[in-house]
Each structure stands twice: as structure tokens, then as C-alpha cells.
Amino acid sequence: MSASVVGRPPQVRGSAGARRLDRRPGGLVYGFLFAVVATSVFPLYWSFVVASSDGSAIGEVTPPLIPGGYFLDNVRRVFDTVDFWLAIQNSLIVSGTVMVSTVVLSSFAGFAFARLRFPGRNTLFLVVLGTVMVPAQLGVVPLYMVVGNFGWYGRLEAVIVPGLINAFSVFWMRQACEEAVHVELVDAARVDGCSLWGTFWHVAVPAIRPQAAVLGMVTFMAAWNDFFWPLIVLDPNESPTVQVALSRLASGYFLDYSLMLTGTTLGVLPVIIVFVLLARQIVNGITRASVNG
Amino acid sequence: MPARPSALPSTVSGSHSSQLLARIDGRVSPYLFIAPFFVLFAVFGLFPLLYTAWVSLHDWQLIDGDQGFVGLANYAALFADPDFYNALFNTASIFLVSTVPQLLAALGIAALLNRPLRAGTAWRAGILLPNVVSVVAVALVFGQLFGRDFGVVNWILGMLGVEPVDWEAQRWSSHLAIAVMVMWRWTGYNALLYLAAMRNVSRELYEAAALDGASRWRSFWSITVPGIRPTIIFTVVVSTIGGLQLFAEPQLFDSSGTAGVGGNDRQFQTLTMYLYEKGFGLFDAGYAAAIAWVLFIVCLLSALANFALVRRIRGGG
């Protein structure tokens, strides 16, 4: 974007400008950021408050602001209302399979696009890039028919197979290979008579493991949170995912908020725990994946 | 010490057959590496997309199948349906109310995070947290917060002496409530993208500006914003595509069930809900396919319009 600088000007350490840039921010900045984080956390805190109070407390004039002691009772009621065990099991199967397959298949494709030379490579990669931006929902009606032809209505395959790989993750793993897999190592392995698959296994895989891990987490969470397609193609009574089961708690004439938000808390908790444990990697992953002109 | 066997096979491959194999490997394997993506994309991505156009030209019922070619009749019916324009208006309205404040807030937050903070990662993680919460959970929690009788928002308004609002019932209030859900979920994510881009803006420019006595505000608008223009374009385009596909938030905000009509008067039915109602509520696949194509065109036009708009932010200088 900016004009290239020939020969950097000497860094004036401790110039007035630099000093002002390095000044530590004051309490106002921290106060504002605290307000932003509080806004981020409050709805989740609130859903736990409601989840741990008995249904009647919600009807009081002043809403409760601290958790009550009814959480376990409400959890029991959730499991009585919808088959939550089955939903969790289904969501784990779907998200786990999609995660593993996306990471493996995208690593294959990313490695080929980044480090192998073959006719048509650039054109094919442009196709991948072009599909990143196309909203998946647009083909939803024929996709429903395709899945029906395979006999997958109401079966988990209907959600798993179309999600086995996506364009964004191919793009992501290509970036990872560009950065982490050294051309010299690939060439050396080839000279030593290593097959392409051997080269991938011995040279690329060890180098791209961190980025693959981030992609795996992001993919898992996206699959866990997916709603539109599972709602259409799965049977809410026979093969629900967590999100579809949750949406069923939200319908009915008399909304039972404590039941609904207990379900929400249960559905969100696993993802939050993963997020808190791996926050650093996820934050760095998003910051790395950004577009730089 | 026994000699270790080498990990890699030796270069001296005697036989012809193994040389042939190596050559086939070099020629064919690259395509095998990328084949899974293209095969799956062809079956579950490209084919449905193209087939949508074909289906939209037929009277096609989801259960009974193809009832015959009808040309552009589905499109004619679509453009004559007031509900379509209603859904188009709602989608655009919610999109604007949620995206403009969201991206401005994300810019401001990113500027704050770009200062030398203590515990920087913790702040960033806290801001990203909403993005990992499922959209269904967001819709349920905010549906409760915006409840008419026992919602927290109305309770706070009541303390300020404002009459309680029936958020679901009116057009403006339902749009605002749904926009708040979208903002809550995406502001932090976009802020982190902006922050990453801000890290790459040349420090010398800032130092020079500071020496010239430019205020922080002035450097922000003259150096930072032009410096991260590609990322701003990216977020605007992605927000547009996401905003036009808005489904779960309004769908679940409707407490009367999940028919996809978006309130008693369709006051918050979005285009994707309209598609869902026609295709999977009334099983009219041909009509739903026509909606999908129109949605695609709308996405494309909006993305291009946004792109042109943001391009006008002057380059750094």
C-alpha cells in the first residue's frame, strides 16, 4: 500500500513521537475495555443465573442477579424434555468426524497447492478461492435432493459428508505450508527418492502441526454450532444435534426460560471450556489468518 | 554400535518398474492430493448450486418431485409477492442496523487493543468469547433478555422510567433486538481482524505524525484507517454475505414457533427465512430455488456495491 522505502532512515530512539507512542494507556482505556468484555460475558453469565433458578424466580419484579441452587434440578428437567444425551453424542460424532477429515484433506490439498508443481495448479487454486465467498445456503434445495438420493434423510451422513472439507480450510492450510514447509527440505526428500506421500508425511506434517491444530478447533466449533442445515435434514426426534435439540426447547406457548437457558448453558459449556483452555492459540490463529494488503 | 538403517530409501533404484512408479507418483500424486476437495465440492457444492437454476424453472415439489417445466413463472410469482419485498426490506434493514455500528465499534476496540496493554491476550480472548457461542444459544439468551414481561432490558428501561417495550411485536424493535444479537456475536471477531492489520501499519508514520503534533484521533483517521483498507473491505464483504443469509437469530426470536414467518405480521422475516418457509415449510422447491438465485444475485450486487464504497477510503499518504 505505502511507497517502498529505499534504505530505512535511522531509528530515532526516544524521539518525542516514539515516546508518546510507547506511553502506557491510562485507566480510561482499561475502563472502556473492561466494559466491552463485561458486555461480552454478561449474557452468558445471565443464562447461567436463569439456569440455576427455579422457574418462578424469573417472574419476579426484580430479576435475580446471582445464581440460585436449582441448576442440577433444571439439568434433570432438560434431559426429561429432550433426548439431550443423544444430541450430545450426535454432535460429537458429527463435529469430530468433520474436524479430522477437514484437517487431513485440507493438509493434502494445501501442501499440493503450496509446494508441488503441476499443470493447472494456479487455475484450480483460483477455483478454490472463488468458492470461499459463495454462500453455502444457496444450493440448499438441490442439496436436500442429493442427500435424499443417497438415502440419508434423518441420518448423520447428511450433515457429515457435505462438511468433510471446505474451501476456506484449503486456503488456510496452503498458507500454513507456504510459511512452514521449506522448499529445500521438500527438494532434499525428493532427491533422496522419497515419494510425494512420503515427503508429505516426513517433511510437511511435522511443520504444519500447530496451524492444523488451530484449524481443527475452529472447524470443530463451527460444526458444533451449525444450525440451518441440520434443522432441515435431520429428524428432530430421531437424530437431533445439540443445536436442533436446543431450538426445540425454545418453542411452545409457555416458554420455560429456566429450562431453555439450562439447555443453552449445557450446549455452550463444552465450547467455552475448549476456548478458555486454548484461547491463546485461537486468538493468534485469527490474527494470523487476516488479510494483509 | 549397530549402524542405524536410514529413514529414507536410497536413491539407487535398480529396476525399471520402480522408476516408472516414481514417475507416475510425480505426475499423478499432486492431483490425488487435491482430488478430495474437488470431488466433494463438485457433488455437494457446485452441482446443487447449478441445479438450483434448473429447479427454479420448474414446478417442482419437494416430496412429489418435478411437475413440469414452467419457464420463469416462479420468478414472476416471486416478484409479484409482497412478502418477498417485505423480506428483502427486513434483511436490508437488520443488516444496516447491525453492520454499520458493529464495524465502527470494532475499529475503535481494535485501536484500544493496539496500545501497549497489560495482559493483552486476556483482553483479546474476552472480546472474542461471544463468537464461539452457538447462534442458537445467542438467540435463546437474547430472546429472554428482550422478553416483554420478564426481560432484563425492559427491567432496566423500567428503572429509567421508560415503558416496557414489546420487542417482538413491532418492526423497528424486533430489528433492533436481532441486530444486537448479531453485533454481540461478531464485533469482537472483527476487532481482532482489524487489530492484526493495524500491527502491520508502519510505525514510522505514527512517529512522524506524533512529532508533527497530530492528535491520536487525527493519526487514527489519516494513518490507521487507510493503512488497513484491505481488511476493512474484507470484513464489509463478509459481513454482507453473512447478513444477507441471516436465519437463526430471527427464526428463534419468534416465540410462537419455528414456521419461518418471522412474527405475526412477518415483521422480521428475512430472505433466508422466506426461502425456508416456502421450500421446507410448504415444500415448494421450485419457488425456493428461485428465491435462492435472487438471493445470490443480491449478495453479489451488495458485495460489489460495498467494495466500491470502501475503495473510496483514500490510500495511505
XYZ file of C-alpha atoms in Angstrom:
610
model
C 0.000 0.000 0.000
C 2.634 2.540 1.025
C 5.589 3.502 -1.103
C 8.602 1.266 -0.628
C 11.343 2.863 1.401
C 14.832 2.522 -0.008
C 17.275 2.371 2.869
C 15.452 2.768 6.141
C 16.004 6.050 7.912
C 17.910 5.549 11.159
C 15.573 4.813 14.055
C 15.474 7.803 16.330
C 15.094 6.000 19.621
C 13.465 8.081 22.268
C 12.243 10.795 19.920
C 9.260 12.720 21.201
C 6.988 10.859 18.762
C 8.188 7.432 19.825
C 7.867 8.347 23.474
C 4.254 9.311 23.001
C 3.525 6.085 21.124
C 5.024 3.925 23.864
C 3.214 5.623 26.692
C 1.201 3.128 28.687
C -2.527 3.656 28.297
C -4.342 5.154 31.270
C -7.289 3.976 33.324
C -9.811 5.267 30.808
C -8.655 2.779 28.150
C -8.770 -0.100 30.622
C -12.162 1.016 31.872
C -13.562 1.047 28.368
C -12.103 -2.368 27.510
C -13.492 -3.728 30.754
C -16.943 -2.515 29.738
C -16.588 -4.263 26.367
C -15.523 -7.551 27.979
C -18.318 -7.259 30.550
C -20.801 -6.868 27.698
C -19.295 -9.972 26.101
C -19.615 -12.036 29.256
C -22.882 -10.793 30.772
C -25.366 -12.676 28.529
C -23.557 -15.940 29.274
C -23.487 -15.179 32.999
C -27.158 -14.281 32.843
C -28.079 -17.541 31.141
C -26.359 -19.392 33.978
C -28.260 -17.300 36.530
C -31.571 -18.216 34.941
C -30.458 -21.824 34.526
C -29.845 -22.120 38.249
C -33.048 -20.503 39.481
C -36.450 -22.153 39.681
C -38.933 -21.174 37.015
C -40.941 -18.808 39.210
C -37.988 -16.566 40.098
C -37.944 -15.263 36.532
C -41.433 -13.865 37.019
C -40.428 -11.659 39.919
C -40.380 -7.901 39.521
C -36.649 -7.746 40.060
C -34.784 -10.395 38.061
C -32.313 -12.427 40.112
C -28.729 -11.406 39.519
C -26.951 -14.174 41.368
C -27.148 -17.905 40.612
C -29.658 -19.925 42.619
C -29.327 -23.561 43.654
C -31.574 -25.235 41.127
C -29.078 -25.908 38.348
C -28.967 -29.691 38.767
C -32.757 -29.913 39.016
C -33.073 -27.963 35.799
C -30.469 -30.151 34.088
C -32.564 -33.163 35.013
C -35.637 -31.499 33.523
C -33.780 -30.776 30.276
C -32.879 -34.444 29.941
C -36.512 -35.360 30.608
C -37.775 -32.970 27.921
C -35.449 -33.716 25.013
C -33.043 -36.587 24.457
C -30.016 -34.489 25.250
C -27.635 -37.441 25.624
C -28.408 -38.494 22.083
C -27.998 -34.921 20.862
C -24.589 -34.556 22.514
C -23.496 -37.922 21.151
C -24.628 -36.969 17.637
C -22.949 -33.573 17.819
C -19.707 -35.191 18.983
C -19.793 -37.708 16.130
C -20.537 -35.025 13.526
C -18.080 -32.405 14.800
C -15.310 -34.944 15.456
C -15.554 -36.552 12.026
C -15.783 -33.223 10.223
C -12.818 -31.897 12.200
C -10.492 -34.844 11.478
C -11.409 -35.106 7.819
C -11.168 -31.338 7.221
C -7.707 -31.151 8.763
C -6.373 -34.201 6.888
C -7.889 -33.469 3.463
C -7.101 -29.722 3.627
C -3.494 -30.503 4.540
C -3.206 -32.714 1.446
C -4.632 -30.024 -0.822
C -2.801 -27.166 0.878
C 0.532 -28.970 0.550
C -0.042 -29.648 -3.160
C -1.043 -26.038 -3.880
C 1.862 -24.595 -1.903
C 4.778 -26.898 -2.688
C 4.112 -29.060 -5.755
C 4.279 -28.010 -9.386
C 1.692 -29.470 -11.721
C -0.206 -28.276 -14.806
C -3.338 -26.300 -13.911
C -2.283 -25.581 -10.340
C -2.995 -21.856 -10.354
C -6.301 -22.161 -12.178
C -7.501 -24.818 -9.771
C -6.478 -22.708 -6.795
C -8.434 -19.768 -8.182
C -11.473 -22.064 -8.237
C -10.911 -22.764 -4.530
C -10.636 -19.036 -3.779
C -13.753 -18.274 -5.782
C -15.782 -20.769 -3.785
C -14.764 -19.332 -0.402
C -17.115 -16.431 -0.971
C -20.140 -18.364 -2.256
C -22.781 -18.748 0.470
C -23.408 -22.440 1.067
C -27.111 -21.918 1.700
C -27.847 -21.069 -1.902
C -27.736 -24.664 -3.105
C -29.752 -25.907 -0.172
C -32.803 -27.149 -2.086
C -30.921 -29.395 -4.557
C -28.501 -30.407 -1.806
C -31.536 -31.733 0.043
C -32.435 -33.774 -3.055
C -28.868 -35.055 -3.484
C -28.765 -36.200 0.113
C -32.174 -37.818 -0.398
C -30.847 -39.772 -3.376
C -28.153 -41.201 -1.148
C -30.887 -42.227 1.303
C -29.524 -40.030 4.104
C -32.612 -38.184 5.347
C -32.538 -38.103 9.109
C -29.101 -39.734 9.181
C -25.876 -38.129 10.369
C -24.192 -38.766 6.997
C -26.377 -35.962 5.625
C -24.601 -33.472 7.879
C -21.142 -35.097 7.901
C -20.358 -35.799 4.239
C -21.064 -32.323 2.781
C -18.887 -30.903 5.572
C -15.878 -33.184 5.107
C -13.834 -30.377 3.552
C -14.357 -26.719 2.681
C -12.613 -24.104 0.573
C -11.626 -21.884 3.470
C -9.649 -24.652 5.159
C -7.791 -25.480 1.918
C -6.827 -21.804 1.700
C -5.767 -21.865 5.364
C -3.545 -24.945 5.021
C -1.972 -23.591 1.849
C -0.946 -20.504 3.817
C 0.418 -22.751 6.558
C 2.503 -24.761 4.077
C 3.778 -21.588 2.401
C 5.043 -20.354 5.756
C 6.255 -23.506 7.471
C 7.317 -26.095 4.880
C 10.771 -25.293 3.497
C 11.241 -25.817 -0.214
C 14.803 -27.076 0.382
C 13.543 -29.874 2.623
C 10.946 -30.937 0.076
C 13.579 -30.978 -2.692
C 16.050 -32.872 -0.500
C 13.489 -35.549 0.269
C 12.645 -35.874 -3.421
C 16.325 -36.200 -4.353
C 16.631 -38.921 -1.768
C 13.965 -40.825 -3.675
C 11.149 -40.203 -1.241
C 7.685 -40.461 -2.818
C 5.396 -37.431 -2.688
C 3.316 -39.103 0.002
C 6.444 -39.869 1.986
C 7.601 -36.277 1.572
C 4.219 -35.032 2.800
C 4.397 -37.315 5.803
C 8.024 -36.710 6.823
C 8.505 -33.062 5.830
C 5.150 -31.262 5.746
C 3.221 -32.880 8.599
C 5.733 -32.077 11.374
C 5.971 -28.472 10.173
C 2.267 -27.630 9.899
C 1.058 -29.283 13.082
C 0.339 -26.032 15.015
C -1.732 -24.470 12.242
C -3.529 -27.764 11.701
C -4.453 -27.799 15.394
C -5.973 -24.305 15.204
C -7.891 -25.229 12.059
C -9.143 -28.357 13.820
C -10.522 -26.370 16.748
C -12.175 -23.730 14.603
C -13.730 -26.446 12.417
C -14.970 -28.386 15.439
C -16.656 -25.323 16.904
C -18.238 -24.328 13.602
C -19.622 -27.842 13.111
C -20.845 -27.968 16.733
C -22.668 -24.646 16.250
C -24.157 -25.307 12.813
C -27.936 -24.968 12.728
C -29.607 -24.254 9.371
C -28.659 -27.448 7.537
C -29.097 -29.909 10.447
C -32.509 -28.343 11.143
C -33.582 -29.087 7.574
C -32.178 -32.531 7.011
C -32.242 -34.254 10.403
C -35.243 -35.606 12.269
C -35.504 -33.587 15.492
C -36.922 -36.589 17.346
C -34.684 -39.332 15.986
C -31.347 -37.721 15.202
C -31.018 -34.270 16.767
C -27.780 -32.368 17.152
C -27.341 -30.183 20.227
C -28.409 -27.033 18.363
C -31.549 -28.654 16.951
C -32.446 -30.026 20.398
C -31.936 -26.549 21.891
C -34.160 -24.908 19.315
C -36.939 -27.294 20.369
C -36.700 -26.045 23.945
C -37.444 -22.563 22.604
C -40.801 -23.294 21.022
C -44.170 -23.639 22.719
C -46.778 -21.302 24.120
C -45.439 -21.104 27.632
C -41.752 -20.519 27.371
C -39.963 -22.166 30.251
C -36.980 -19.841 30.407
C -35.082 -21.679 33.099
C -35.389 -24.924 31.114
C -34.382 -23.173 27.895
C -31.339 -21.443 29.336
C -30.226 -24.557 31.193
C -30.076 -26.251 27.809
C -28.188 -23.273 26.429
C -25.679 -23.431 29.259
C -25.151 -27.149 28.677
C -24.712 -26.619 24.951
C -22.286 -23.718 25.348
C -20.220 -25.066 28.235
C -18.043 -27.559 26.262
C -17.154 -24.927 23.682
C -16.385 -22.314 26.353
C -14.100 -24.753 28.188
C -12.201 -25.556 24.978
C -11.995 -21.850 24.232
C -10.648 -20.879 27.641
C -8.016 -23.642 27.529
C -6.842 -22.729 24.038
C -7.638 -19.001 23.952
C -4.076 -18.002 23.123
C -3.820 -20.283 20.079
C -7.272 -19.313 18.799
C -6.616 -15.590 19.171
C -3.254 -15.917 17.443
C -4.795 -18.085 14.746
C -7.427 -15.474 13.907
C -4.845 -12.715 13.951
C -2.643 -14.735 11.592
C -5.436 -15.556 9.173
C -6.177 -11.941 8.491
C -5.897 -10.371 5.079
C -2.924 -8.129 4.607
C -2.724 -5.940 1.540
C 27.030 -49.603 17.952
C 24.948 -51.152 15.191
C 24.534 -48.986 12.118
C 21.137 -47.310 12.017
C 19.048 -48.034 8.958
C 18.441 -44.821 7.039
C 14.956 -43.415 7.250
C 14.685 -42.740 3.548
C 15.034 -45.291 0.759
C 18.319 -44.977 -1.144
C 18.449 -43.132 -4.443
C 19.844 -46.083 -6.345
C 16.694 -47.753 -7.555
C 17.778 -50.602 -9.797
C 14.682 -51.819 -11.544
C 12.690 -50.157 -14.296
C 9.407 -50.723 -12.575
C 10.315 -48.653 -9.543
C 11.497 -45.796 -11.777
C 8.204 -45.958 -13.617
C 6.364 -45.881 -10.317
C 8.357 -42.839 -9.228
C 7.463 -41.016 -12.431
C 3.777 -41.858 -12.090
C 3.986 -40.670 -8.489
C 5.426 -37.332 -9.594
C 2.795 -36.839 -12.300
C -0.332 -38.192 -10.666
C 0.068 -37.693 -6.929
C -0.400 -33.892 -6.940
C -3.863 -34.429 -8.395
C -4.623 -37.103 -5.817
C -3.721 -34.594 -3.080
C -6.312 -32.112 -4.293
C -8.903 -34.613 -5.563
C -10.894 -34.954 -2.300
C -11.724 -31.263 -2.256
C -12.774 -31.096 -5.886
C -14.806 -34.314 -5.810
C -16.714 -33.336 -2.658
C -17.151 -29.771 -3.854
C -18.490 -30.950 -7.213
C -21.100 -33.214 -5.621
C -22.180 -31.131 -2.616
C -21.299 -27.578 -3.683
C -21.167 -26.867 -7.388
C -23.822 -29.316 -8.566
C -26.502 -28.106 -6.102
C -25.697 -24.506 -6.983
C -26.120 -25.055 -10.736
C -29.036 -27.428 -10.302
C -30.808 -24.681 -8.332
C -31.139 -22.746 -11.591
C -32.695 -25.780 -13.296
C -35.103 -26.492 -10.446
C -36.193 -22.843 -10.340
C -37.557 -23.155 -13.900
C -39.928 -25.975 -12.929
C -42.993 -26.553 -10.853
C -41.013 -28.733 -8.509
C -42.442 -30.139 -5.300
C -40.049 -31.301 -2.623
C -41.977 -34.505 -1.941
C -43.574 -35.334 -5.321
C -40.700 -34.161 -7.496
C -40.758 -32.457 -10.896
C -44.267 -31.446 -12.100
C -43.113 -29.935 -15.398
C -41.285 -27.006 -16.947
C -42.819 -23.595 -16.223
C -40.142 -21.211 -17.507
C -39.856 -18.043 -15.451
C -43.211 -18.448 -13.706
C -41.567 -18.926 -10.291
C -39.646 -15.687 -10.744
C -42.765 -13.865 -11.917
C -44.669 -15.074 -8.858
C -41.740 -14.100 -6.646
C -41.529 -10.551 -7.974
C -45.298 -10.178 -7.582
C -45.280 -11.333 -3.959
C -45.370 -8.513 -1.384
C -43.916 -10.940 1.180
C -40.724 -11.096 -0.891
C -40.259 -7.325 -0.788
C -41.067 -7.381 2.895
C -38.328 -9.988 3.489
C -35.906 -8.032 1.314
C -36.594 -4.862 3.284
C -36.229 -6.621 6.654
C -32.944 -8.231 5.585
C -31.507 -4.915 4.420
C -32.756 -3.078 7.493
C -31.334 -5.584 10.016
C -28.108 -5.714 8.020
C -27.610 -1.945 8.162
C -28.600 -1.591 11.813
C -26.214 -4.374 12.813
C -23.239 -3.903 10.467
C -22.520 -0.174 10.477
C -22.297 0.269 14.286
C -20.580 -3.116 14.570
C -17.682 -2.299 12.255
C -17.245 1.192 13.710
C -17.165 -0.285 17.221
C -14.715 -2.961 16.059
C -12.411 -0.249 14.678
C -12.491 1.618 17.996
C -11.893 -1.505 20.075
C -9.026 -2.575 17.812
C -7.419 0.856 18.222
C -7.569 0.458 22.015
C -6.177 -3.090 21.863
C -3.337 -1.820 19.707
C -1.958 0.208 22.624
C 0.743 -1.439 24.782
C -1.631 -3.169 27.216
C -1.036 -5.370 30.213
C -2.450 -8.900 29.676
C -3.162 -8.258 26.011
C -4.139 -11.835 25.175
C -6.645 -11.967 28.011
C -8.425 -8.849 26.724
C -8.485 -10.244 23.206
C -9.849 -13.579 24.360
C -12.572 -11.850 26.396
C -13.638 -9.886 23.350
C -13.658 -12.956 21.109
C -15.699 -15.067 23.538
C -19.148 -14.277 22.043
C -18.015 -15.577 18.680
C -17.640 -19.160 19.902
C -21.144 -19.253 21.359
C -23.553 -21.002 19.017
C -26.017 -18.824 17.215
C -28.885 -20.848 18.671
C -27.676 -20.161 22.212
C -27.283 -16.466 21.393
C -30.821 -16.293 20.046
C -32.264 -18.040 23.109
C -30.399 -15.922 25.664
C -31.188 -12.650 23.923
C -34.762 -13.759 23.374
C -35.004 -13.919 27.162
C -33.150 -10.621 27.698
C -35.573 -8.920 25.303
C -38.623 -10.635 26.798
C -41.703 -8.429 27.114
C -42.718 -9.266 30.666
C -39.625 -10.572 32.463
C -36.763 -9.448 30.243
C -33.716 -7.726 31.684
C -33.765 -4.996 29.031
C -37.288 -3.917 29.907
C -36.434 -4.122 33.589
C -33.527 -1.695 33.079
C -35.752 0.565 30.960
C -38.313 0.465 33.752
C -35.724 1.678 36.262
C -35.076 4.602 33.940
C -38.794 5.315 33.875
C -39.413 4.064 30.321
C -42.489 1.992 29.496
C -41.710 -1.682 28.721
C -41.320 -2.458 25.001
C -42.911 -5.460 23.324
C -39.730 -6.155 21.342
C -41.142 -8.919 19.200
C -44.305 -7.147 18.179
C -43.080 -4.151 16.187
C -40.864 -3.921 13.177
C -38.309 -1.401 14.498
C -37.908 -3.025 17.902
C -37.587 -6.570 16.563
C -34.979 -5.410 14.045
C -33.051 -3.674 16.811
C -33.143 -6.737 19.081
C -31.962 -9.054 16.271
C -29.247 -6.560 15.276
C -27.987 -6.522 18.862
C -27.575 -10.331 18.711
C -25.536 -10.059 15.512
C -23.423 -7.233 16.923
C -22.752 -9.081 20.153
C -21.550 -12.151 18.303
C -19.342 -10.517 15.649
C -17.912 -7.225 16.941
C -15.004 -8.839 18.796
C -14.088 -11.089 15.897
C -13.893 -8.149 13.508
C -11.952 -6.123 16.071
C -9.280 -8.855 16.140
C -9.036 -8.853 12.347
C -8.545 -5.072 12.387
C -6.005 -5.373 15.173
C -3.958 -7.861 13.135
C -3.934 -5.454 10.213
C -3.035 -2.482 12.435
C 0.068 -4.323 13.607
C 1.418 -4.061 10.073
C 0.968 -0.313 9.676
C 4.374 1.325 9.604
C 5.435 2.715 12.964
C 7.461 5.472 11.362
C 4.305 7.076 10.006
C 2.898 7.303 13.521
C 6.113 8.685 14.933
C 6.287 11.322 12.220
C 2.668 12.266 12.834
C 3.273 12.479 16.580
C 6.298 14.698 16.004
C 4.175 16.956 13.823
C 1.816 17.276 16.753
C -1.077 15.352 15.205
C -3.618 14.159 17.767
C -4.289 10.437 18.234
C -7.692 10.965 16.654
C -6.096 12.584 13.627
C -3.473 9.826 13.183
C -6.194 7.214 13.529
C -8.227 8.589 10.627
C -5.271 9.609 8.458
C -2.878 6.695 9.009
C -4.601 3.707 10.623
C -7.833 3.519 8.625
C -6.238 3.946 5.171
C -3.486 1.530 6.254
C -5.909 -1.312 6.940
C -8.171 -0.720 3.962
C -7.892 -4.276 2.512
C -9.043 -5.743 5.803
C -11.935 -3.269 6.026
C -13.027 -4.293 2.535
C -12.772 -7.947 3.533
C -14.891 -7.521 6.686
C -17.517 -5.471 4.852
C -17.886 -8.090 2.119
C -18.008 -10.989 4.565
C -20.494 -9.160 6.807
C -22.674 -8.505 3.782
C -22.741 -12.133 2.719
C -23.390 -13.210 6.313
C -26.016 -10.536 6.872
C -27.991 -11.462 3.774
C -28.106 -15.075 4.970
C -29.369 -14.198 8.438
C -31.582 -17.030 9.640
C -31.181 -18.490 13.128
C -31.464 -15.264 15.136
C -34.800 -14.096 13.691
C -36.086 -17.666 13.338
C -35.644 -18.364 17.046
C -36.659 -14.870 18.133
C -40.192 -15.817 17.105
C -41.555 -17.379 20.288
C -44.682 -18.674 18.535
C -42.722 -21.495 16.935
C -40.437 -22.239 14.011
C -42.599 -21.862 10.917
C -40.197 -19.330 9.464
C -42.684 -16.480 9.051
C -40.912 -14.093 11.445
C -43.595 -12.687 13.713
C -47.335 -12.132 13.462
C -47.050 -9.695 10.547
C -43.799 -11.053 9.104
C -42.207 -8.002 10.682
C -38.823 -9.728 10.939
C -38.920 -12.403 8.240
C -35.569 -12.375 6.408
C -34.869 -13.701 2.897
C -33.417 -16.975 4.146
C -36.437 -17.485 6.413
C -38.676 -16.818 3.428
C -36.747 -19.481 1.484
C -37.098 -21.896 4.410
C -40.829 -21.248 4.708
C -41.509 -21.836 1.001
C -39.086 -24.728 0.473
C -39.224 -26.700 3.693
C -42.492 -25.486 5.191
C -44.671 -25.541 2.053
C -42.414 -27.972 0.090
C -42.341 -25.727 -2.996
C -38.798 -26.490 -4.153
C -39.074 -24.620 -7.467
C -40.130 -21.406 -5.764
C -37.456 -21.767 -3.072
C -34.804 -22.318 -5.766
C -35.888 -19.075 -7.445
C -35.507 -17.288 -4.093
C -32.013 -18.780 -3.735
C -30.932 -17.434 -7.121
C -32.318 -13.990 -6.384
C -30.539 -14.099 -3.021
C -27.316 -14.972 -4.809
C -27.674 -12.003 -7.167
C -28.481 -9.696 -4.246
C -25.363 -10.976 -2.408
C -23.213 -10.339 -5.455
C -24.578 -6.832 -6.089
C -24.263 -5.813 -2.424
C -20.728 -7.133 -2.205
C -19.756 -5.169 -5.307
C -21.506 -2.021 -4.064
C -19.758 -2.269 -0.699
C -16.454 -2.928 -2.373
C -16.846 0.213 -4.462
C -17.884 2.212 -1.409
C -14.954 1.170 0.768
C -12.466 1.561 -2.082
C -13.126 5.283 -1.802
C -11.309 5.400 1.520
C -8.135 7.129 0.427
C -4.939 5.096 0.377
C -2.306 5.984 2.953
C -0.334 9.126 2.272
